[in-house]
Amino acid sequence: MTQDWALFTDLYQLTMAQGYWKLSGACKQATFTMHFRDYPFHGGYAIACGMAQLAEIVERYEFTDDDVAYLASLDAPGGGRLFDADFLDYLRQMRLVVDIDAVREGTVVFPNEPIVRVQGPIMQCQLIETALLNCINFQTLIATKAARVCQAAKGAPVAEFGLRRAQGLGGNWASRAAIVGGCASTSNVLAGKLFDIPVSGTHAHSWVMSFGDELAAFREYARLFPTNCTLLVDTYDVEQGVKNAITVGLEMRERGEHLAAIRIDSGDLSWLSKMARRMLDAAGLTDTGIVLSNDLDEYTIKSILAEGSPVTAWGVGTKLATAYDQPTLGGVYKLSAVRPNDEAPWSSTIKVSESVAKTTIPGVLNVRRYFGEDGKLAGDMVYDVNLGCDDEEVIVDPVDALRRKCLKGRRHEDLLVPLVKGGTPLASELSSAMEARSRARAGLAELDETQLRMLNPHTYPVGFDRNLFDVRNELVSHMRHYE
């Protein structure tokens, strides 16, 4: 079934759209920005992901006749039809003309800085909000989890195979996001086809069980797949399973073939991997690797390696594909500027909250990333492109104005780049999953090691340009009538 992106939204987006249309405000111009407020997984960074799907959403966005018929059938709680027939006719003819700027997939990003900016008719910006948040929030979360898992694995390849436990068809995009975050491959064959990403896999316990004899099962598998032979050794007893794998491995060697690895999927993985390594080495199979799986995450991988376990590769499923320990990124999409038409100047908007963290950032925003002389990231400045950056290039912590950092004179680049222009995705700006993975690896290498800690990482400096900081304070004072 083709995804219906137009109805992949919250109802209030459509009721607001009808309100704009009735008030002749459908063409009023708006700027919305997306950011997230807190570090995922209590870490020190996030890996931006989901921009490829966002481009697909915009490209395929339309209200079909069936969509319009469904909306026409909805009743208002107080009686009568919820949607006006003329408004539904307008939706049927509407095509998106929004501009979207976003960080490139795989970019290392941080809280309180825009990672997507949408400009265009306010009604259209509003209509795509829910789908945008759905794909960026989810995929950024999974890519970040993958990066943490791969970081813990210290260079050993990690295969993602969480499809069977993933949340429905979102598992396809989870597999792609895992690759962006650093995984070497996925077990998800459809994701492999759709996104041109590496796939991997061997056999399950059921293969062994179907034979009734483990050695026979191993021999047949090796015969059928001599160039892709990793044997799962824990169906009955790991020690005996390793012995049977050694028997098959030596037989393969005599035929000029190679037993690539054994996999252990249960028990004390650290202890069993050490035992298996001793047995394989004693038999002369020093080039046969050991793959571990079984509800792994970055913390268990780090613990296993700390005990000196000789692991060649990892298989990580449930806790990666579902972001097991954090269900959502919590990214938000807020109106930050408006104008009556595309010829008028922008006016900044702000939502003021009792919680400082929920007070929004006004303006047409971008992020400027600064680098130190050593190539490491030095700090990110959020600024309003219409105000420009203060000459001193000082960033101010939005929560604590006494925390400031001068970035003047450092090499820098702006992070938000065009993704969609006038409703048309820019193919030149779209990244493949493999390109995004390379970008993520490079970005992580630019972080200080203290910012990569699993627990209590050092906070990366993100702040407002002083012009933006002052304007925001003025708007807060005005909205709260402090003047």
Short mmCIF file of C-alpha atoms in Angstrom, two decimals:
data_model
loop_
_atom_site.label_atom_id
_atom_site.label_comp_id
_atom_site.label_asym_id
_atom_site.label_seq_id
_atom_site.Cartn_x
_atom_site.Cartn_y
_atom_site.Cartn_z
CA MET A 1 0.00 0.00 0.00
CA THR A 2 1.33 3.44 -0.95
CA GLN A 3 1.68 5.68 2.06
CA ASP A 4 -0.99 8.39 2.22
CA TRP A 5 1.10 11.32 3.44
CA ALA A 6 -1.67 13.92 3.29
CA LEU A 7 -3.76 12.14 5.93
CA PHE A 8 -0.70 11.08 7.93
CA THR A 9 -1.37 13.95 10.30
CA ASP A 10 -3.23 15.07 13.39
CA LEU A 11 -6.79 16.26 12.90
CA TYR A 12 -6.10 19.70 14.31
CA GLN A 13 -3.67 20.40 11.48
CA LEU A 14 -6.58 20.07 9.06
CA THR A 15 -9.02 22.11 11.14
CA MET A 16 -6.44 24.89 11.47
CA ALA A 17 -5.84 24.69 7.72
CA GLN A 18 -9.54 25.23 7.11
CA GLY A 19 -9.43 28.17 9.49
CA TYR A 20 -6.55 29.79 7.58
CA TRP A 21 -8.38 29.20 4.31
CA LYS A 22 -11.65 30.72 5.53
CA LEU A 23 -9.82 33.78 6.83
CA SER A 24 -8.04 34.18 3.48
CA GLY A 25 -4.82 33.42 5.28
CA ALA A 26 -3.87 30.30 3.38
CA CYS A 27 -1.10 32.19 1.60
CA LYS A 28 0.25 33.99 4.66
CA GLN A 29 3.94 33.16 4.85
CA ALA A 30 5.47 31.42 7.85
CA THR A 31 8.73 29.99 9.11
CA PHE A 32 8.72 26.93 11.35
CA THR A 33 11.78 25.35 12.90
CA MET A 34 12.31 21.95 14.48
CA HIS A 35 14.65 21.28 17.38
CA PHE A 36 14.88 18.89 20.31
CA ARG A 37 15.32 19.93 23.92
CA ASP A 38 17.33 17.19 25.63
CA TYR A 39 20.18 14.85 24.78
CA PRO A 40 18.88 11.38 23.87
CA PHE A 41 20.01 8.44 26.04
CA HIS A 42 21.65 10.88 28.51
CA GLY A 43 24.50 11.15 26.02
CA GLY A 44 26.41 14.06 24.55
CA TYR A 45 25.14 14.22 20.96
CA ALA A 46 22.55 13.10 18.43
CA ILE A 47 22.85 11.98 14.79
CA ALA A 48 20.39 13.76 12.50
CA CYS A 49 18.38 11.43 10.31
CA GLY A 50 15.07 11.26 8.46
CA MET A 51 15.71 13.94 5.85
CA ALA A 52 15.45 11.42 3.00
CA GLN A 53 11.98 10.39 4.09
CA LEU A 54 11.00 14.03 4.60
CA ALA A 55 11.92 14.77 0.99
CA GLU A 56 9.82 11.77 -0.09
CA ILE A 57 6.85 13.04 1.94
CA VAL A 58 6.94 16.41 0.21
CA GLU A 59 7.39 14.90 -3.24
CA ARG A 60 4.43 12.52 -2.88
CA TYR A 61 2.12 14.81 -0.93
CA GLU A 62 -1.38 15.13 -2.33
CA PHE A 63 -5.01 14.82 -1.29
CA THR A 64 -6.60 12.09 -3.38
CA ASP A 65 -10.28 11.74 -4.17
CA ASP A 66 -10.50 9.03 -1.52
CA ASP A 67 -8.86 11.35 1.03
CA VAL A 68 -11.30 14.10 0.27
CA ALA A 69 -14.25 11.71 0.44
CA TYR A 70 -13.13 10.52 3.86
CA LEU A 71 -12.71 14.05 5.19
CA ALA A 72 -16.13 14.98 3.79
CA SER A 73 -17.67 12.16 5.83
CA LEU A 74 -16.42 13.47 9.18
CA ASP A 75 -18.99 15.04 11.48
CA ALA A 76 -18.35 17.95 13.82
CA PRO A 77 -19.00 17.18 17.53
CA GLY A 78 -21.66 19.89 17.64
CA GLY A 79 -23.44 18.65 14.52
CA GLY A 80 -23.03 18.96 10.77
CA ARG A 81 -19.96 18.22 8.67
CA LEU A 82 -16.56 19.10 10.04
CA PHE A 83 -15.08 20.31 6.76
CA ASP A 84 -16.43 22.76 4.21
CA ALA A 85 -16.91 21.32 0.72
CA ASP A 86 -15.17 24.24 -0.97
CA PHE A 87 -12.17 23.83 1.35
CA LEU A 88 -11.93 20.16 0.43
CA ASP A 89 -11.98 21.10 -3.25
CA TYR A 90 -9.10 23.45 -2.52
CA LEU A 91 -7.14 20.64 -0.86
CA ARG A 92 -7.73 18.37 -3.84
CA GLN A 93 -6.02 20.89 -6.11
CA MET A 94 -3.30 21.98 -3.69
CA ARG A 95 0.36 21.17 -4.28
CA LEU A 96 3.10 21.92 -1.79
CA VAL A 97 5.32 24.91 -2.58
CA VAL A 98 7.28 25.02 0.68
CA ASP A 99 11.04 25.51 1.02
CA ILE A 100 12.83 23.26 3.50
CA ASP A 101 16.36 23.72 4.79
CA ALA A 102 17.84 21.03 7.02
CA VAL A 103 21.09 19.70 8.34
CA ARG A 104 22.48 16.95 6.14
CA GLU A 105 21.74 13.42 7.29
CA GLY A 106 24.45 12.04 9.53
CA THR A 107 25.33 15.46 10.97
CA VAL A 108 26.13 15.51 14.67
CA VAL A 109 23.55 17.79 16.31
CA PHE A 110 22.70 19.05 19.78
CA PRO A 111 19.70 20.28 21.80
CA ASN A 112 18.20 23.73 21.29
CA GLU A 113 19.45 24.25 17.75
CA PRO A 114 17.24 24.05 14.63
CA ILE A 115 17.79 20.96 12.53
CA VAL A 116 14.95 21.65 10.05
CA ARG A 117 13.48 24.96 8.87
CA VAL A 118 10.29 25.11 6.78
CA GLN A 119 9.10 28.22 4.96
CA GLY A 120 6.04 28.82 2.81
CA PRO A 121 2.30 29.30 3.08
CA ILE A 122 1.44 28.88 6.77
CA MET A 123 -1.28 26.36 6.00
CA GLN A 124 1.13 24.09 4.11
CA CYS A 125 3.82 24.42 6.76
CA GLN A 126 1.24 23.36 9.29
CA LEU A 127 -0.09 20.42 7.27
CA ILE A 128 3.30 18.67 7.02
CA GLU A 129 4.23 19.19 10.69
CA THR A 130 3.11 15.82 12.04
CA ALA A 131 4.71 13.73 9.30
CA LEU A 132 7.92 15.75 9.55
CA LEU A 133 8.17 15.25 13.30
CA ASN A 134 7.31 11.58 12.98
CA CYS A 135 10.16 10.76 10.60
CA ILE A 136 12.85 13.09 12.00
CA ASN A 137 12.19 12.27 15.66
CA PHE A 138 12.17 8.52 15.13
CA GLN A 139 15.07 8.18 12.73
CA THR A 140 17.31 10.60 14.62
CA LEU A 141 16.67 8.56 17.76
CA ILE A 142 17.58 5.26 16.06
CA ALA A 143 20.64 6.69 14.31
CA THR A 144 21.87 8.05 17.64
CA LYS A 145 21.35 4.72 19.36
CA ALA A 146 23.25 3.00 16.56
CA ALA A 147 26.13 5.44 16.90
CA ARG A 148 26.35 4.72 20.62
CA VAL A 149 26.27 0.96 20.04
CA CYS A 150 28.95 1.18 17.35
CA GLN A 151 31.05 3.43 19.56
CA ALA A 152 30.89 0.81 22.32
CA ALA A 153 31.88 -1.91 19.82
CA LYS A 154 35.22 -0.12 19.21
CA GLY A 155 35.37 -0.68 15.48
CA ALA A 156 34.03 -4.24 15.32
CA PRO A 157 31.15 -4.41 12.81
CA VAL A 158 27.62 -4.25 14.18
CA ALA A 159 24.74 -5.85 12.30
CA GLU A 160 21.24 -4.51 12.97
CA PHE A 161 18.58 -7.20 13.04
CA GLY A 162 15.68 -5.82 15.03
CA LEU A 163 12.99 -5.92 12.32
CA ARG A 164 10.94 -8.66 14.00
CA ARG A 165 10.62 -6.52 17.13
CA ALA A 166 10.44 -3.09 15.48
CA GLN A 167 7.30 -0.96 15.48
CA GLY A 168 5.58 -2.11 12.30
CA LEU A 169 6.67 -0.84 8.90
CA GLY A 170 8.72 1.80 10.66
CA GLY A 171 11.26 -1.00 10.93
CA ASN A 172 12.35 -0.27 7.35
CA TRP A 173 13.36 3.28 8.20
CA ALA A 174 14.84 2.06 11.50
CA SER A 175 17.14 -0.22 9.52
CA ARG A 176 18.25 2.67 7.32
CA ALA A 177 18.78 4.93 10.33
CA ALA A 178 20.89 2.24 11.99
CA ILE A 179 23.19 2.26 8.97
CA VAL A 180 23.39 6.06 9.09
CA GLY A 181 24.39 5.78 12.76
CA GLY A 182 27.25 3.44 11.91
CA CYS A 183 26.01 -0.14 11.60
CA ALA A 184 27.77 -2.28 9.00
CA SER A 185 24.67 -4.11 7.78
CA THR A 186 21.05 -5.01 8.44
CA SER A 187 19.13 -8.26 8.32
CA ASN A 188 16.19 -6.38 6.73
CA VAL A 189 16.15 -7.42 3.08
CA LEU A 190 13.48 -4.91 2.03
CA ALA A 191 15.50 -2.08 3.57
CA GLY A 192 18.51 -3.37 1.68
CA LYS A 193 16.61 -3.13 -1.59
CA LEU A 194 14.89 0.19 -0.89
CA PHE A 195 17.92 2.04 0.42
CA ASP A 196 20.85 0.21 -1.19
CA ILE A 197 22.37 -0.75 2.16
CA PRO A 198 24.35 -3.93 3.04
CA VAL A 199 22.39 -6.95 4.26
CA SER A 200 23.74 -9.88 6.27
CA GLY A 201 22.56 -13.01 8.04
CA THR A 202 23.10 -16.74 8.49
CA HIS A 203 20.69 -19.21 10.12
CA ALA A 204 18.42 -19.53 13.15
CA HIS A 205 18.09 -22.18 15.85
CA SER A 206 15.23 -23.69 13.86
CA TRP A 207 17.71 -24.81 11.18
CA VAL A 208 19.57 -26.92 13.74
CA MET A 209 16.38 -28.15 15.39
CA SER A 210 14.91 -29.27 12.06
CA PHE A 211 17.73 -31.81 11.62
CA GLY A 212 17.66 -33.23 15.12
CA ASP A 213 21.43 -33.55 14.97
CA GLU A 214 23.52 -30.41 15.34
CA LEU A 215 26.59 -31.69 13.51
CA ALA A 216 24.50 -32.76 10.52
CA ALA A 217 22.81 -29.37 10.47
CA PHE A 218 26.17 -27.59 10.50
CA ARG A 219 27.58 -29.82 7.75
CA GLU A 220 24.62 -29.20 5.47
CA TYR A 221 24.73 -25.47 6.04
CA ALA A 222 28.44 -25.36 5.29
CA ARG A 223 27.88 -27.42 2.14
CA LEU A 224 25.12 -25.13 0.91
CA PHE A 225 26.75 -21.82 1.89
CA PRO A 226 30.52 -22.29 1.86
CA THR A 227 31.18 -18.59 1.30
CA ASN A 228 28.72 -17.34 3.93
CA CYS A 229 29.08 -19.74 6.81
CA THR A 230 28.55 -18.55 10.37
CA LEU A 231 27.26 -21.29 12.63
CA LEU A 232 24.92 -20.65 15.56
CA VAL A 233 26.31 -22.84 18.36
CA ASP A 234 23.92 -22.39 21.31
CA THR A 235 20.85 -24.40 20.28
CA TYR A 236 21.57 -27.16 22.81
CA ASP A 237 24.92 -26.72 24.53
CA VAL A 238 27.49 -24.08 23.61
CA GLU A 239 30.60 -26.13 24.34
CA GLN A 240 29.37 -29.05 22.26
CA GLY A 241 28.17 -26.62 19.62
CA VAL A 242 31.65 -25.16 19.35
CA LYS A 243 33.13 -28.66 19.06
CA ASN A 244 30.73 -29.44 16.22
CA ALA A 245 31.56 -26.15 14.54
CA ILE A 246 35.28 -26.96 14.81
CA THR A 247 34.66 -30.31 13.14
CA VAL A 248 32.88 -28.59 10.28
CA GLY A 249 35.45 -25.81 10.12
CA LEU A 250 38.29 -28.30 9.71
CA GLU A 251 36.34 -30.16 7.04
CA MET A 252 35.78 -26.87 5.20
CA ARG A 253 39.49 -26.10 5.37
CA GLU A 254 40.29 -29.43 3.72
CA ARG A 255 37.97 -28.42 0.88
CA GLY A 256 39.69 -25.05 0.54
CA GLU A 257 36.79 -23.24 2.22
CA HIS A 258 36.56 -21.13 5.37
CA LEU A 259 34.33 -21.13 8.44
CA ALA A 260 33.79 -17.39 8.81
CA ALA A 261 32.50 -17.34 12.38
CA ILE A 262 30.42 -18.87 15.10
CA ARG A 263 27.58 -17.02 16.80
CA ILE A 264 26.55 -17.24 20.44
CA ASP A 265 23.05 -15.97 21.24
CA SER A 266 22.48 -16.88 24.90
CA GLY A 267 24.15 -17.43 28.24
CA ASP A 268 27.10 -15.58 29.75
CA LEU A 269 28.37 -14.14 26.50
CA SER A 270 31.68 -12.94 27.91
CA TRP A 271 32.61 -16.25 29.51
CA LEU A 272 31.37 -18.33 26.58
CA SER A 273 33.20 -16.22 23.97
CA LYS A 274 36.48 -16.67 25.84
CA MET A 275 35.92 -20.43 26.05
CA ALA A 276 35.05 -20.59 22.36
CA ARG A 277 38.14 -18.59 21.39
CA ARG A 278 40.42 -20.99 23.29
CA MET A 279 38.79 -23.98 21.61
CA LEU A 280 38.93 -22.50 18.11
CA ASP A 281 42.56 -21.44 18.51
CA ALA A 282 43.57 -24.84 19.88
CA ALA A 283 42.03 -26.44 16.79
CA GLY A 284 43.94 -24.10 14.51
CA LEU A 285 40.87 -22.08 13.48
CA THR A 286 42.42 -18.80 14.51
CA ASP A 287 40.79 -16.99 11.59
CA THR A 288 37.25 -18.05 12.56
CA GLY A 289 35.53 -15.13 14.27
CA ILE A 290 33.08 -14.93 17.15
CA VAL A 291 29.78 -13.05 16.79
CA LEU A 292 27.73 -12.24 19.87
CA SER A 293 24.03 -11.37 20.03
CA ASN A 294 21.12 -11.53 22.53
CA ASP A 295 19.47 -8.31 23.73
CA LEU A 296 22.65 -6.30 23.45
CA ASP A 297 23.01 -2.55 23.81
CA GLU A 298 25.93 -0.15 24.23
CA TYR A 299 26.23 -0.86 27.95
CA THR A 300 26.38 -4.65 27.68
CA ILE A 301 28.81 -4.43 24.77
CA LYS A 302 31.06 -2.11 26.73
CA SER A 303 30.93 -4.44 29.74
CA ILE A 304 31.73 -7.54 27.68
CA LEU A 305 34.71 -5.86 26.03
CA ALA A 306 35.95 -4.56 29.38
CA GLU A 307 36.31 -8.19 30.44
CA GLY A 308 38.62 -8.85 27.51
CA SER A 309 36.20 -10.88 25.43
CA PRO A 310 37.52 -11.70 21.93
CA VAL A 311 34.57 -10.54 19.83
CA THR A 312 34.79 -10.18 16.06
CA ALA A 313 31.33 -8.75 15.39
CA TRP A 314 28.02 -8.00 17.09
CA GLY A 315 24.38 -8.55 16.25
CA VAL A 316 22.08 -6.01 17.87
CA GLY A 317 18.32 -6.20 17.45
CA THR A 318 15.53 -5.17 19.80
CA LYS A 319 17.32 -2.53 21.83
CA LEU A 320 18.59 -0.81 18.69
CA ALA A 321 15.63 -0.96 16.30
CA THR A 322 13.20 0.14 19.04
CA ALA A 323 15.48 2.58 20.90
CA TYR A 324 14.58 0.38 23.85
CA ASP A 325 15.52 2.71 26.70
CA GLN A 326 14.04 5.92 25.25
CA PRO A 327 10.79 5.84 23.32
CA THR A 328 11.03 9.26 21.66
CA LEU A 329 13.43 12.08 20.86
CA GLY A 330 10.91 14.72 21.85
CA GLY A 331 11.63 17.07 18.97
CA VAL A 332 9.27 20.03 18.52
CA TYR A 333 8.21 22.16 15.53
CA LYS A 334 7.47 25.78 16.33
CA LEU A 335 6.36 28.88 14.46
CA SER A 336 9.23 31.36 14.56
CA ALA A 337 8.40 34.09 12.01
CA VAL A 338 5.52 35.32 9.83
CA ARG A 339 4.88 37.81 7.04
CA PRO A 340 1.72 38.71 5.08
CA ASN A 341 3.25 37.80 1.71
CA ASP A 342 6.57 36.81 0.17
CA GLU A 343 7.51 40.44 -0.51
CA ALA A 344 7.14 41.68 3.07
CA PRO A 345 9.80 41.53 5.79
CA TRP A 346 9.66 38.79 8.39
CA SER A 347 8.29 39.43 11.88
CA SER A 348 9.62 37.18 14.64
CA THR A 349 7.15 35.23 16.78
CA ILE A 350 7.58 33.63 20.17
CA LYS A 351 5.75 31.29 22.50
CA VAL A 352 6.41 32.22 26.13
CA SER A 353 6.13 29.48 28.70
CA GLU A 354 6.34 29.17 32.46
CA SER A 355 9.17 26.76 31.68
CA VAL A 356 12.25 28.51 30.28
CA ALA A 357 13.09 25.40 28.27
CA LYS A 358 9.76 25.66 26.43
CA THR A 359 10.09 29.31 25.44
CA THR A 360 10.59 29.17 21.67
CA ILE A 361 13.34 30.69 19.53
CA PRO A 362 12.15 33.56 17.31
CA GLY A 363 13.29 34.42 13.81
CA VAL A 364 14.41 32.86 10.54
CA LEU A 365 17.06 30.65 12.08
CA ASN A 366 20.24 28.92 11.07
CA VAL A 367 23.10 27.27 12.94
CA ARG A 368 26.74 28.23 12.50
CA ARG A 369 29.25 25.58 13.56
CA TYR A 370 32.73 26.66 14.61
CA PHE A 371 35.90 24.55 14.59
CA GLY A 372 39.05 24.79 16.68
CA GLU A 373 42.59 24.77 15.30
CA ASP A 374 42.77 21.04 16.08
CA GLY A 375 39.74 20.36 13.85
CA LYS A 376 37.50 19.57 16.80
CA LEU A 377 34.09 21.21 17.15
CA ALA A 378 34.33 24.41 19.19
CA GLY A 379 30.69 25.50 19.49
CA ASP A 380 27.43 26.12 17.65
CA MET A 381 25.76 29.51 17.25
CA VAL A 382 22.02 29.79 16.62
CA TYR A 383 21.32 33.03 14.78
CA ASP A 384 18.59 34.85 12.87
CA VAL A 385 19.63 35.19 9.22
CA ASN A 386 17.78 38.51 8.99
CA LEU A 387 19.58 39.99 11.99
CA GLY A 388 22.98 38.60 11.09
CA CYS A 389 25.65 37.62 13.60
CA ASP A 390 27.09 40.02 16.14
CA ASP A 391 30.60 41.13 15.17
CA GLU A 392 32.08 39.69 18.37
CA GLU A 393 30.71 36.21 17.56
CA VAL A 394 29.87 35.43 21.17
CA ILE A 395 27.35 32.71 21.97
CA VAL A 396 25.10 33.08 25.00
CA ASP A 397 23.54 30.18 26.88
CA PRO A 398 19.76 30.67 26.47
CA VAL A 399 19.13 29.54 30.06
CA ASP A 400 22.11 31.13 31.83
CA ALA A 401 23.17 34.47 30.32
CA LEU A 402 26.39 34.44 32.33
CA ARG A 403 27.63 31.44 30.37
CA ARG A 404 29.19 32.79 27.19
CA LYS A 405 31.87 31.76 24.74
CA CYS A 406 33.69 33.82 22.12
CA LEU A 407 34.12 32.01 18.79
CA LYS A 408 35.48 34.93 16.79
CA GLY A 409 38.06 34.14 14.15
CA ARG A 410 37.43 30.40 13.99
CA ARG A 411 36.64 28.48 10.84
CA HIS A 412 32.89 27.96 10.56
CA GLU A 413 30.08 26.69 8.36
CA ASP A 414 26.29 26.98 8.36
CA LEU A 415 24.47 23.70 8.93
CA LEU A 416 21.03 24.27 7.40
CA VAL A 417 21.18 23.73 3.64
CA PRO A 418 18.38 23.53 1.04
CA LEU A 419 16.57 20.19 0.94
CA VAL A 420 13.33 21.20 -0.82
CA LYS A 421 12.73 24.26 -3.02
CA GLY A 422 9.20 25.25 -3.99
CA GLY A 423 7.92 21.81 -3.04
CA THR A 424 10.53 19.96 -5.13
CA PRO A 425 13.28 17.95 -3.42
CA LEU A 426 16.80 18.86 -4.49
CA ALA A 427 18.40 15.62 -5.59
CA SER A 428 21.88 17.11 -5.27
CA GLU A 429 21.36 17.66 -1.55
CA LEU A 430 19.95 14.21 -0.72
CA SER A 431 22.38 11.82 0.93
CA SER A 432 22.42 8.06 0.54
CA ALA A 433 22.50 6.07 3.78
CA MET A 434 26.14 5.21 3.18
CA GLU A 435 27.08 8.85 2.57
CA ALA A 436 25.27 9.85 5.73
CA ARG A 437 27.09 7.11 7.66
CA SER A 438 30.44 8.51 6.53
CA ARG A 439 29.33 11.99 7.60
CA ALA A 440 28.32 10.70 11.02
CA ARG A 441 31.66 8.99 11.53
CA ALA A 442 33.53 12.14 10.56
CA GLY A 443 31.36 14.25 12.84
CA LEU A 444 31.85 12.00 15.83
CA ALA A 445 35.61 12.11 15.28
CA GLU A 446 35.38 15.91 15.61
CA LEU A 447 33.96 15.67 19.14
CA ASP A 448 36.16 15.76 22.19
CA GLU A 449 36.42 12.39 23.90
CA THR A 450 34.70 13.84 26.98
CA GLN A 451 31.61 14.51 24.86
CA LEU A 452 31.54 10.87 23.76
CA ARG A 453 31.29 9.43 27.25
CA MET A 454 28.35 7.08 27.76
CA LEU A 455 27.58 8.54 31.18
CA ASN A 456 27.78 12.18 32.24
CA PRO A 457 29.39 13.49 29.06
CA HIS A 458 30.78 16.99 28.87
CA THR A 459 28.16 19.39 27.48
CA TYR A 460 28.89 20.76 24.02
CA PRO A 461 28.54 24.56 23.82
CA VAL A 462 25.43 25.67 21.94
CA GLY A 463 24.21 29.22 22.35
CA PHE A 464 22.40 32.14 20.79
CA ASP A 465 24.07 34.90 18.85
CA ARG A 466 23.87 38.04 21.00
CA ASN A 467 21.54 39.78 18.53
CA LEU A 468 19.13 36.87 18.74
CA PHE A 469 19.49 36.65 22.51
CA ASP A 470 18.57 40.32 22.92
CA VAL A 471 15.61 40.15 20.53
CA ARG A 472 14.28 37.08 22.29
CA ASN A 473 14.45 38.80 25.66
CA GLU A 474 12.69 41.86 24.23
CA LEU A 475 9.90 39.70 22.82
CA VAL A 476 9.48 37.85 26.11
CA SER A 477 9.25 41.15 28.00
CA HIS A 478 6.75 42.51 25.51
CA MET A 479 4.52 39.42 25.55
CA ARG A 480 4.52 39.40 29.35
CA HIS A 481 3.92 43.16 29.47
CA TYR A 482 7.06 43.91 31.44
CA GLU A 483 7.64 47.11 29.50
#
